[in-house]
Amino acid sequence: MVNLSSRQLKNPGTYLLKYKLEYLLTLSTGFFLFVVLYLYEGFNIQQGLSLSGHSLLFRALSFGALTSLSFYINEMYTKKMFRPDSVLQLIAWHSWEIFKGACLTFLLFNFFWNWTEFTWASFSLLLGEYTIVMIFPIAVSYLAAGQAKRATFSESMLVFESENKKDRLAVHPENFLYITSEDNYIDIYYLLSGKVEHQLQRNTLKNIQSAFRENPYLKKCHRSYLVNPQNIRQIHHSGKSMKLNLGHQIEIPVSGKYFSEFSTLLD
């Protein structure tokens, strides 16, 4: 009997999300505001120099940068204190972000125009327009983040489907134990809340091997078994007999032609 080392296989599903919601909100809000102001001349923004002597390009960039900075502080720091979770909480949170961004934008706007527009009427108008403009990048950020999460979820899960696509099981790689087959059925064993569960599907081991050909979490050890090497706790090797101990009182047989493959796990 030989104990395996604590060396872990690389998890191919462990990726950072390509697009985190916090960064999307930070970048998209400022960029979209810049586009609206500079390219589309939104808010009836005046071209040419402001009273402070700054060009339209400089002012549009400043408004965009200030908005991104405001969202960055809110998303990366302030949000941790409130942790909005429900839909209503998120709506309230983003309403606060928009209001704060509008206040900062209003102050910067008045700086460029020597405080000649520092009135409630001007602020109300700006708040309404700013809110409308911010709704778009916030909505797009959620859609993009949702797509990224679904893609990452799909990549990080082992998804088993029956031949007729009626039965489907998604398992985290670290919870997958093994698959055994008999005739045209497979039985998938996995952990759920620390307990061994299984699901029977109409499929063949050959189909599963083909679908997961390059996946390191499914390794054939016997004509009737596919096993997750990461969950092997011990290897019992004596003469012409080899068995894989997966814990939970589970031992999987290894055919002679696969001895050498599993012996490498002892290195």
PDB file of N, CA, C and O in Angstrom, residues 19-21 24-25 28 94 135-151:
ATOM      1  N   TYR A  19     -13.967  39.102 -17.148  1.00  0.00           N
ATOM      2  CA  TYR A  19     -14.606  40.395 -16.959  1.00  0.00           C
ATOM      3  C   TYR A  19     -15.283  40.414 -15.589  1.00  0.00           C
ATOM      4  O   TYR A  19     -16.330  39.822 -15.408  1.00  0.00           O
ATOM      5  N   LYS A  20     -14.686  41.084 -14.638  1.00  0.00           N
ATOM      6  CA  LYS A  20     -15.314  41.220 -13.336  1.00  0.00           C
ATOM      7  C   LYS A  20     -16.270  42.402 -13.365  1.00  0.00           C
ATOM      8  O   LYS A  20     -15.972  43.438 -13.956  1.00  0.00           O
ATOM      9  N   LEU A  21     -17.392  42.234 -12.700  1.00  0.00           N
ATOM     10  CA  LEU A  21     -18.410  43.266 -12.728  1.00  0.00           C
ATOM     11  C   LEU A  21     -17.871  44.598 -12.235  1.00  0.00           C
ATOM     12  O   LEU A  21     -18.166  45.655 -12.804  1.00  0.00           O
ATOM     13  N   LEU A  24     -15.831  46.221 -14.910  1.00  0.00           N
ATOM     14  CA  LEU A  24     -16.696  46.609 -16.017  1.00  0.00           C
ATOM     15  C   LEU A  24     -17.432  47.894 -15.713  1.00  0.00           C
ATOM     16  O   LEU A  24     -17.515  48.803 -16.544  1.00  0.00           O
ATOM     17  N   LEU A  25     -17.964  47.982 -14.505  1.00  0.00           N
ATOM     18  CA  LEU A  25     -18.676  49.198 -14.110  1.00  0.00           C
ATOM     19  C   LEU A  25     -17.737  50.393 -14.080  1.00  0.00           C
ATOM     20  O   LEU A  25     -18.080  51.490 -14.528  1.00  0.00           O
ATOM     21  N   SER A  28     -16.663  51.032 -17.993  1.00  0.00           N
ATOM     22  CA  SER A  28     -17.729  51.314 -18.961  1.00  0.00           C
ATOM     23  C   SER A  28     -18.459  52.617 -18.675  1.00  0.00           C
ATOM     24  O   SER A  28     -18.833  53.344 -19.603  1.00  0.00           O
ATOM     25  N   HIS A  94     -26.894  51.160  -6.786  1.00  0.00           N
ATOM     26  CA  HIS A  94     -26.530  51.829  -8.039  1.00  0.00           C
ATOM     27  C   HIS A  94     -27.166  53.222  -8.139  1.00  0.00           C
ATOM     28  O   HIS A  94     -26.594  54.114  -8.770  1.00  0.00           O
ATOM     29  N   ILE A 135     -27.502  54.426 -16.933  1.00  0.00           N
ATOM     30  CA  ILE A 135     -28.271  53.188 -16.941  1.00  0.00           C
ATOM     31  C   ILE A 135     -27.740  52.219 -17.993  1.00  0.00           C
ATOM     32  O   ILE A 135     -27.652  51.011 -17.747  1.00  0.00           O
ATOM     33  N   PHE A 136     -27.348  52.743 -19.149  1.00  0.00           N
ATOM     34  CA  PHE A 136     -26.890  51.870 -20.234  1.00  0.00           C
ATOM     35  C   PHE A 136     -25.618  51.106 -19.875  1.00  0.00           C
ATOM     36  O   PHE A 136     -25.592  49.866 -19.973  1.00  0.00           O
ATOM     37  N   PRO A 137     -24.514  51.767 -19.479  1.00  0.00           N
ATOM     38  CA  PRO A 137     -23.304  50.988 -19.170  1.00  0.00           C
ATOM     39  C   PRO A 137     -23.471  50.057 -17.978  1.00  0.00           C
ATOM     40  O   PRO A 137     -22.840  48.992 -17.920  1.00  0.00           O
ATOM     41  N   ILE A 138     -24.301  50.442 -17.010  1.00  0.00           N
ATOM     42  CA  ILE A 138     -24.533  49.550 -15.866  1.00  0.00           C
ATOM     43  C   ILE A 138     -25.240  48.281 -16.327  1.00  0.00           C
ATOM     44  O   ILE A 138     -24.865  47.164 -15.949  1.00  0.00           O
ATOM     45  N   ALA A 139     -26.265  48.441 -17.174  1.00  0.00           N
ATOM     46  CA  ALA A 139     -26.996  47.271 -17.678  1.00  0.00           C
ATOM     47  C   ALA A 139     -26.086  46.393 -18.526  1.00  0.00           C
ATOM     48  O   ALA A 139     -26.087  45.159 -18.395  1.00  0.00           O
ATOM     49  N   VAL A 140     -25.300  47.003 -19.398  1.00  0.00           N
ATOM     50  CA  VAL A 140     -24.388  46.245 -20.258  1.00  0.00           C
ATOM     51  C   VAL A 140     -23.341  45.510 -19.420  1.00  0.00           C
ATOM     52  O   VAL A 140     -22.969  44.370 -19.724  1.00  0.00           O
ATOM     53  N   SER A 141     -22.865  46.141 -18.354  1.00  0.00           N
ATOM     54  CA  SER A 141     -21.868  45.508 -17.484  1.00  0.00           C
ATOM     55  C   SER A 141     -22.422  44.245 -16.843  1.00  0.00           C
ATOM     56  O   SER A 141     -21.730  43.222 -16.747  1.00  0.00           O
ATOM     57  N   TYR A 142     -23.678  44.295 -16.392  1.00  0.00           N
ATOM     58  CA  TYR A 142     -24.296  43.114 -15.791  1.00  0.00           C
ATOM     59  C   TYR A 142     -24.469  41.997 -16.817  1.00  0.00           C
ATOM     60  O   TYR A 142     -24.246  40.815 -16.510  1.00  0.00           O
ATOM     61  N   LEU A 143     -24.861  42.361 -18.026  1.00  0.00           N
ATOM     62  CA  LEU A 143     -25.030  41.358 -19.073  1.00  0.00           C
ATOM     63  C   LEU A 143     -23.696  40.699 -19.419  1.00  0.00           C
ATOM     64  O   LEU A 143     -23.603  39.473 -19.541  1.00  0.00           O
ATOM     65  N   ALA A 144     -22.648  41.514 -19.561  1.00  0.00           N
ATOM     66  CA  ALA A 144     -21.329  40.987 -19.901  1.00  0.00           C
ATOM     67  C   ALA A 144     -20.768  40.122 -18.780  1.00  0.00           C
ATOM     68  O   ALA A 144     -20.193  39.055 -19.011  1.00  0.00           O
ATOM     69  N   ALA A 145     -20.936  40.579 -17.534  1.00  0.00           N
ATOM     70  CA  ALA A 145     -20.445  39.804 -16.392  1.00  0.00           C
ATOM     71  C   ALA A 145     -21.191  38.484 -16.271  1.00  0.00           C
ATOM     72  O   ALA A 145     -20.609  37.449 -15.939  1.00  0.00           O
ATOM     73  N   GLY A 146     -22.496  38.517 -16.563  1.00  0.00           N
ATOM     74  CA  GLY A 146     -23.292  37.291 -16.523  1.00  0.00           C
ATOM     75  C   GLY A 146     -22.838  36.287 -17.554  1.00  0.00           C
ATOM     76  O   GLY A 146     -22.736  35.086 -17.278  1.00  0.00           O
ATOM     77  N   GLN A 147     -22.527  36.776 -18.760  1.00  0.00           N
ATOM     78  CA  GLN A 147     -22.022  35.904 -19.812  1.00  0.00           C
ATOM     79  C   GLN A 147     -20.689  35.288 -19.414  1.00  0.00           C
ATOM     80  O   GLN A 147     -20.438  34.104 -19.649  1.00  0.00           O
ATOM     81  N   ALA A 148     -19.811  36.109 -18.825  1.00  0.00           N
ATOM     82  CA  ALA A 148     -18.497  35.619 -18.411  1.00  0.00           C
ATOM     83  C   ALA A 148     -18.623  34.572 -17.315  1.00  0.00           C
ATOM     84  O   ALA A 148     -17.918  33.562 -17.312  1.00  0.00           O
ATOM     85  N   LYS A 149     -19.526  34.788 -16.384  1.00  0.00           N
ATOM     86  CA  LYS A 149     -19.715  33.831 -15.300  1.00  0.00           C
ATOM     87  C   LYS A 149     -20.264  32.508 -15.826  1.00  0.00           C
ATOM     88  O   LYS A 149     -19.856  31.434 -15.386  1.00  0.00           O
ATOM     89  N   ARG A 150     -21.216  32.604 -16.773  1.00  0.00           N
ATOM     90  CA  ARG A 150     -21.765  31.377 -17.341  1.00  0.00           C
ATOM     91  C   ARG A 150     -20.706  30.611 -18.112  1.00  0.00           C
ATOM     92  O   ARG A 150     -20.651  29.387 -18.062  1.00  0.00           O
ATOM     93  N   ALA A 151     -19.856  31.346 -18.832  1.00  0.00           N
ATOM     94  CA  ALA A 151     -18.782  30.694 -19.585  1.00  0.00           C
ATOM     95  C   ALA A 151     -17.794  30.028 -18.643  1.00  0.00           C
ATOM     96  O   ALA A 151     -17.362  28.900 -18.869  1.00  0.00           O
TER      97      ALA A 151
END
